[in-house]
Amino acid sequence: MAIAEFFATQFIRREAAHRSGITGNVEWTRHLSEVVADIATANGFHVKTKAVHDEFGRAEYFTLDALCLEGAHPQHGADRIAFPLPAITLEFENRPDRILYDYWKLLCVRSRLRVLVLIVPSDSAEARHIAELTALRAEHASLDGEDLLLGGRNGMANKPDAVWTVHVWRSGGFQGIKLEEGQPWNRPVP
């Protein structure tokens, strides 16, 4: 049985077996989230859902800090939903696991531009993170779109002359680039 059919069968069976007294959207979302969690757990997967909290009291797993959509959204009268441009995560903890997790989330999103903004204490810390991010990105070499890393330093919010480092994924690695004044944000720098 293909994975889609397996999941559909499990979902329909479990949902029908546990449905009772659902009166609103919140209860319905929680009910269906619990069904998904039951299927995942029964099949040896770890699961996070919006409606079911884990042992640390957290719910959602795949939260991104920002998604920007080109043009109008269908909710506001557009006739199609565009893929995000860009998809953005912001990471202010100098922890490799958090930085890799935030970048992994971006790699899961179909976007022409994925942006990871990190604040780290030093150039050497940034270099270590870039090496780890390069290894992760290399595992997903077939992805379309561009990846942009913007690196800042701890305490830069209080320094008007603070400078961001800019790295773009090109030819199998992140390359540092210098931006030209007045260049549109959505065009690659040659």
mmCIF file of C-alpha atoms in Angstrom:
data_model
loop_
_atom_site.group_PDB
_atom_site.id
_atom_site.type_symbol
_atom_site.label_atom_id
_atom_site.label_comp_id
_atom_site.label_asym_id
_atom_site.label_seq_id
_atom_site.Cartn_x
_atom_site.Cartn_y
_atom_site.Cartn_z
ATOM 1 C CA MET A 1 0.000 0.000 0.000
ATOM 2 C CA ALA A 2 1.363 3.440 -0.928
ATOM 3 C CA ILE A 3 2.025 5.902 1.876
ATOM 4 C CA ALA A 4 -0.867 8.207 0.844
ATOM 5 C CA GLU A 5 -3.385 5.364 0.954
ATOM 6 C CA PHE A 6 -1.955 4.072 4.236
ATOM 7 C CA PHE A 7 -2.262 7.509 5.849
ATOM 8 C CA ALA A 8 -5.783 8.073 4.471
ATOM 9 C CA THR A 9 -6.948 4.700 5.789
ATOM 10 C CA GLN A 10 -5.460 5.310 9.235
ATOM 11 C CA PHE A 11 -6.832 8.854 9.378
ATOM 12 C CA ILE A 12 -10.411 7.933 8.434
ATOM 13 C CA ARG A 13 -10.536 4.944 10.802
ATOM 14 C CA ARG A 14 -9.131 6.825 13.782
ATOM 15 C CA GLU A 15 -11.134 9.973 13.158
ATOM 16 C CA ALA A 16 -14.463 8.131 13.032
ATOM 17 C CA ALA A 17 -13.610 6.127 16.160
ATOM 18 C CA HIS A 18 -12.960 9.236 18.264
ATOM 19 C CA ARG A 19 -15.519 11.738 16.955
ATOM 20 C CA SER A 20 -18.194 12.809 19.401
ATOM 21 C CA GLY A 21 -19.734 16.050 20.568
ATOM 22 C CA ILE A 22 -17.645 18.342 18.359
ATOM 23 C CA THR A 23 -19.423 21.669 18.115
ATOM 24 C CA GLY A 24 -16.957 24.250 16.812
ATOM 25 C CA ASN A 25 -13.847 24.870 14.749
ATOM 26 C CA VAL A 26 -11.514 24.862 17.755
ATOM 27 C CA GLU A 27 -12.770 21.466 18.919
ATOM 28 C CA TRP A 28 -12.643 20.139 15.358
ATOM 29 C CA THR A 29 -9.027 21.312 14.909
ATOM 30 C CA ARG A 30 -8.034 19.771 18.231
ATOM 31 C CA HIS A 31 -9.819 16.514 17.373
ATOM 32 C CA LEU A 32 -8.136 16.183 13.962
ATOM 33 C CA SER A 33 -4.760 17.160 15.446
ATOM 34 C CA GLU A 34 -5.150 14.406 18.033
ATOM 35 C CA VAL A 35 -5.985 11.929 15.249
ATOM 36 C CA VAL A 36 -2.784 12.900 13.402
ATOM 37 C CA ALA A 37 -0.786 12.650 16.642
ATOM 38 C CA ASP A 38 -2.242 9.171 17.307
ATOM 39 C CA ILE A 39 -1.302 7.958 13.809
ATOM 40 C CA ALA A 40 2.221 9.354 14.089
ATOM 41 C CA THR A 41 2.813 7.916 17.553
ATOM 42 C CA ALA A 42 1.432 4.509 16.557
ATOM 43 C CA ASN A 43 3.873 4.432 13.640
ATOM 44 C CA GLY A 44 6.949 5.481 15.598
ATOM 45 C CA PHE A 45 7.085 9.162 14.600
ATOM 46 C CA HIS A 46 7.537 12.245 16.757
ATOM 47 C CA VAL A 47 4.735 14.726 16.140
ATOM 48 C CA LYS A 48 3.990 18.354 16.892
ATOM 49 C CA THR A 49 0.673 19.955 16.056
ATOM 50 C CA LYS A 50 -0.898 23.337 16.590
ATOM 51 C CA ALA A 51 -3.493 21.959 18.972
ATOM 52 C CA VAL A 52 -1.574 19.302 20.899
ATOM 53 C CA HIS A 53 1.153 20.474 23.278
ATOM 54 C CA ASP A 54 4.342 18.516 23.902
ATOM 55 C CA GLU A 55 5.960 17.754 27.258
ATOM 56 C CA PHE A 56 7.458 21.278 27.321
ATOM 57 C CA GLY A 57 4.107 23.013 26.753
ATOM 58 C CA ARG A 58 4.939 23.948 23.143
ATOM 59 C CA ALA A 59 2.564 23.405 20.277
ATOM 60 C CA GLU A 60 3.543 24.278 16.698
ATOM 61 C CA TYR A 61 6.746 22.925 15.260
ATOM 62 C CA PHE A 62 7.273 24.636 11.947
ATOM 63 C CA THR A 63 6.724 28.290 12.779
ATOM 64 C CA LEU A 64 8.532 30.722 10.477
ATOM 65 C CA ASP A 65 9.130 34.339 11.483
ATOM 66 C CA ALA A 66 7.920 35.810 8.181
ATOM 67 C CA LEU A 67 6.500 34.821 4.828
ATOM 68 C CA CYS A 68 6.066 37.504 2.195
ATOM 69 C CA LEU A 69 3.725 36.857 -0.723
ATOM 70 C CA GLU A 70 4.099 38.481 -4.114
ATOM 71 C CA GLY A 71 1.015 40.447 -5.100
ATOM 72 C CA ALA A 72 -2.296 40.151 -3.327
ATOM 73 C CA HIS A 73 -3.352 37.109 -1.346
ATOM 74 C CA PRO A 74 -6.562 35.280 -2.411
ATOM 75 C CA GLN A 75 -8.027 36.187 0.956
ATOM 76 C CA HIS A 76 -7.834 39.787 -0.266
ATOM 77 C CA GLY A 77 -9.232 39.282 -3.750
ATOM 78 C CA ALA A 78 -6.343 37.801 -5.741
ATOM 79 C CA ASP A 79 -7.121 34.847 -7.992
ATOM 80 C CA ARG A 80 -4.101 32.709 -7.034
ATOM 81 C CA ILE A 81 -1.849 31.965 -4.098
ATOM 82 C CA ALA A 82 1.809 32.688 -4.773
ATOM 83 C CA PHE A 83 4.680 30.895 -3.108
ATOM 84 C CA PRO A 84 6.406 33.064 -0.516
ATOM 85 C CA LEU A 85 9.156 35.458 -1.571
ATOM 86 C CA PRO A 86 11.005 35.550 0.737
ATOM 87 C CA ALA A 87 10.568 33.069 3.572
ATOM 88 C CA ILE A 88 12.448 34.338 6.632
ATOM 89 C CA THR A 89 13.633 33.051 10.000
ATOM 90 C CA LEU A 90 15.340 35.151 12.655
ATOM 91 C CA GLU A 91 17.643 33.461 15.169
ATOM 92 C CA PHE A 92 19.094 35.361 18.093
ATOM 93 C CA GLU A 93 20.474 32.445 20.121
ATOM 94 C CA ASN A 94 24.061 31.505 19.398
ATOM 95 C CA ARG A 95 23.228 27.794 19.533
ATOM 96 C CA PRO A 96 24.132 25.561 16.588
ATOM 97 C CA ASP A 97 21.047 23.359 17.112
ATOM 98 C CA ARG A 98 18.687 26.374 16.948
ATOM 99 C CA ILE A 99 20.438 27.871 13.918
ATOM 100 C CA LEU A 100 20.454 24.567 12.028
ATOM 101 C CA TYR A 101 16.802 23.966 12.923
ATOM 102 C CA ASP A 102 15.781 27.430 11.687
ATOM 103 C CA TYR A 103 17.667 26.927 8.432
ATOM 104 C CA TRP A 104 16.187 23.444 7.999
ATOM 105 C CA LYS A 105 12.707 24.977 8.284
ATOM 106 C CA LEU A 106 13.581 27.335 5.441
ATOM 107 C CA LEU A 107 14.839 24.475 3.301
ATOM 108 C CA CYS A 108 11.412 22.847 3.659
ATOM 109 C CA VAL A 109 9.666 25.874 2.122
ATOM 110 C CA ARG A 110 9.175 26.375 -1.595
ATOM 111 C CA SER A 111 10.402 29.906 -2.138
ATOM 112 C CA ARG A 112 12.632 31.682 -4.637
ATOM 113 C CA LEU A 113 14.405 33.277 -1.666
ATOM 114 C CA ARG A 114 15.046 31.825 1.783
ATOM 115 C CA VAL A 115 16.559 34.223 4.348
ATOM 116 C CA LEU A 116 18.185 33.321 7.660
ATOM 117 C CA VAL A 117 19.083 36.244 9.904
ATOM 118 C CA LEU A 118 21.424 35.365 12.750
ATOM 119 C CA ILE A 119 22.904 37.375 15.568
ATOM 120 C CA VAL A 120 26.153 35.891 16.872
ATOM 121 C CA PRO A 121 28.922 37.119 19.196
ATOM 122 C CA SER A 122 31.890 37.054 16.811
ATOM 123 C CA ASP A 123 33.256 36.458 13.322
ATOM 124 C CA SER A 124 34.593 33.065 14.420
ATOM 125 C CA ALA A 125 31.143 32.007 15.693
ATOM 126 C CA GLU A 126 29.611 33.098 12.381
ATOM 127 C CA ALA A 127 32.251 31.138 10.442
ATOM 128 C CA ARG A 128 31.455 27.971 12.458
ATOM 129 C CA HIS A 129 27.733 28.399 11.803
ATOM 130 C CA ILE A 130 28.295 29.001 8.089
ATOM 131 C CA ALA A 131 30.324 25.773 7.865
ATOM 132 C CA GLU A 132 27.467 23.832 9.527
ATOM 133 C CA LEU A 133 24.845 25.520 7.348
ATOM 134 C CA THR A 134 26.894 24.746 4.243
ATOM 135 C CA ALA A 135 26.914 21.045 5.114
ATOM 136 C CA LEU A 136 23.140 21.055 5.662
ATOM 137 C CA ARG A 137 22.477 22.968 2.422
ATOM 138 C CA ALA A 138 24.761 20.618 0.457
ATOM 139 C CA GLU A 139 22.479 17.721 1.474
ATOM 140 C CA HIS A 140 19.689 19.539 -0.398
ATOM 141 C CA ALA A 141 21.648 20.603 -3.484
ATOM 142 C CA SER A 142 18.702 20.095 -5.853
ATOM 143 C CA LEU A 143 16.552 22.798 -4.235
ATOM 144 C CA ASP A 144 15.514 25.724 -6.394
ATOM 145 C CA GLY A 145 15.772 29.279 -5.177
ATOM 146 C CA GLU A 146 18.395 31.359 -3.461
ATOM 147 C CA ASP A 147 19.527 31.206 0.146
ATOM 148 C CA LEU A 148 20.678 34.339 1.939
ATOM 149 C CA LEU A 149 22.404 34.552 5.323
ATOM 150 C CA LEU A 150 22.507 37.924 7.076
ATOM 151 C CA GLY A 151 24.863 37.937 10.036
ATOM 152 C CA GLY A 152 24.821 40.506 12.796
ATOM 153 C CA ARG A 153 26.644 40.787 16.097
ATOM 154 C CA ASN A 154 25.381 40.783 19.676
ATOM 155 C CA GLY A 155 24.694 44.327 20.876
ATOM 156 C CA MET A 156 24.435 45.819 17.387
ATOM 157 C CA ALA A 157 20.989 47.269 18.158
ATOM 158 C CA ASN A 158 22.774 49.983 20.154
ATOM 159 C CA LYS A 159 25.398 50.721 17.476
ATOM 160 C CA PRO A 160 24.240 52.918 14.594
ATOM 161 C CA ASP A 161 27.336 52.046 12.541
ATOM 162 C CA ALA A 162 26.921 48.267 12.942
ATOM 163 C CA VAL A 163 27.470 46.262 9.766
ATOM 164 C CA TRP A 164 25.704 43.124 8.541
ATOM 165 C CA THR A 165 27.593 40.342 6.797
ATOM 166 C CA VAL A 166 25.902 38.980 3.673
ATOM 167 C CA HIS A 167 26.350 35.447 2.322
ATOM 168 C CA VAL A 168 24.528 33.895 -0.661
ATOM 169 C CA TRP A 169 24.448 30.193 -1.593
ATOM 170 C CA ARG A 170 26.246 29.808 -4.921
ATOM 171 C CA SER A 171 28.029 26.891 -6.579
ATOM 172 C CA GLY A 172 27.872 24.575 -3.582
ATOM 173 C CA GLY A 173 28.777 27.026 -0.843
ATOM 174 C CA PHE A 174 27.922 30.274 0.901
ATOM 175 C CA GLN A 175 29.859 33.175 -0.559
ATOM 176 C CA GLY A 176 30.284 36.532 1.128
ATOM 177 C CA ILE A 177 29.158 39.439 -1.022
ATOM 178 C CA LYS A 178 29.177 43.222 -0.850
ATOM 179 C CA LEU A 179 25.962 45.009 -1.688
ATOM 180 C CA GLU A 180 25.887 47.977 -4.014
ATOM 181 C CA GLU A 181 24.034 51.093 -2.892
ATOM 182 C CA GLY A 182 20.540 51.453 -4.371
ATOM 183 C CA GLN A 183 20.314 47.906 -5.683
ATOM 184 C CA PRO A 184 16.789 46.396 -5.499
ATOM 185 C CA TRP A 185 16.477 43.792 -2.765
ATOM 186 C CA ASN A 186 15.063 41.134 -5.041
ATOM 187 C CA ARG A 187 17.832 41.001 -7.652
ATOM 188 C CA PRO A 188 20.963 38.910 -7.187
ATOM 189 C CA VAL A 189 24.260 40.733 -6.849
ATOM 190 C CA PRO A 190 26.616 39.691 -9.696
#
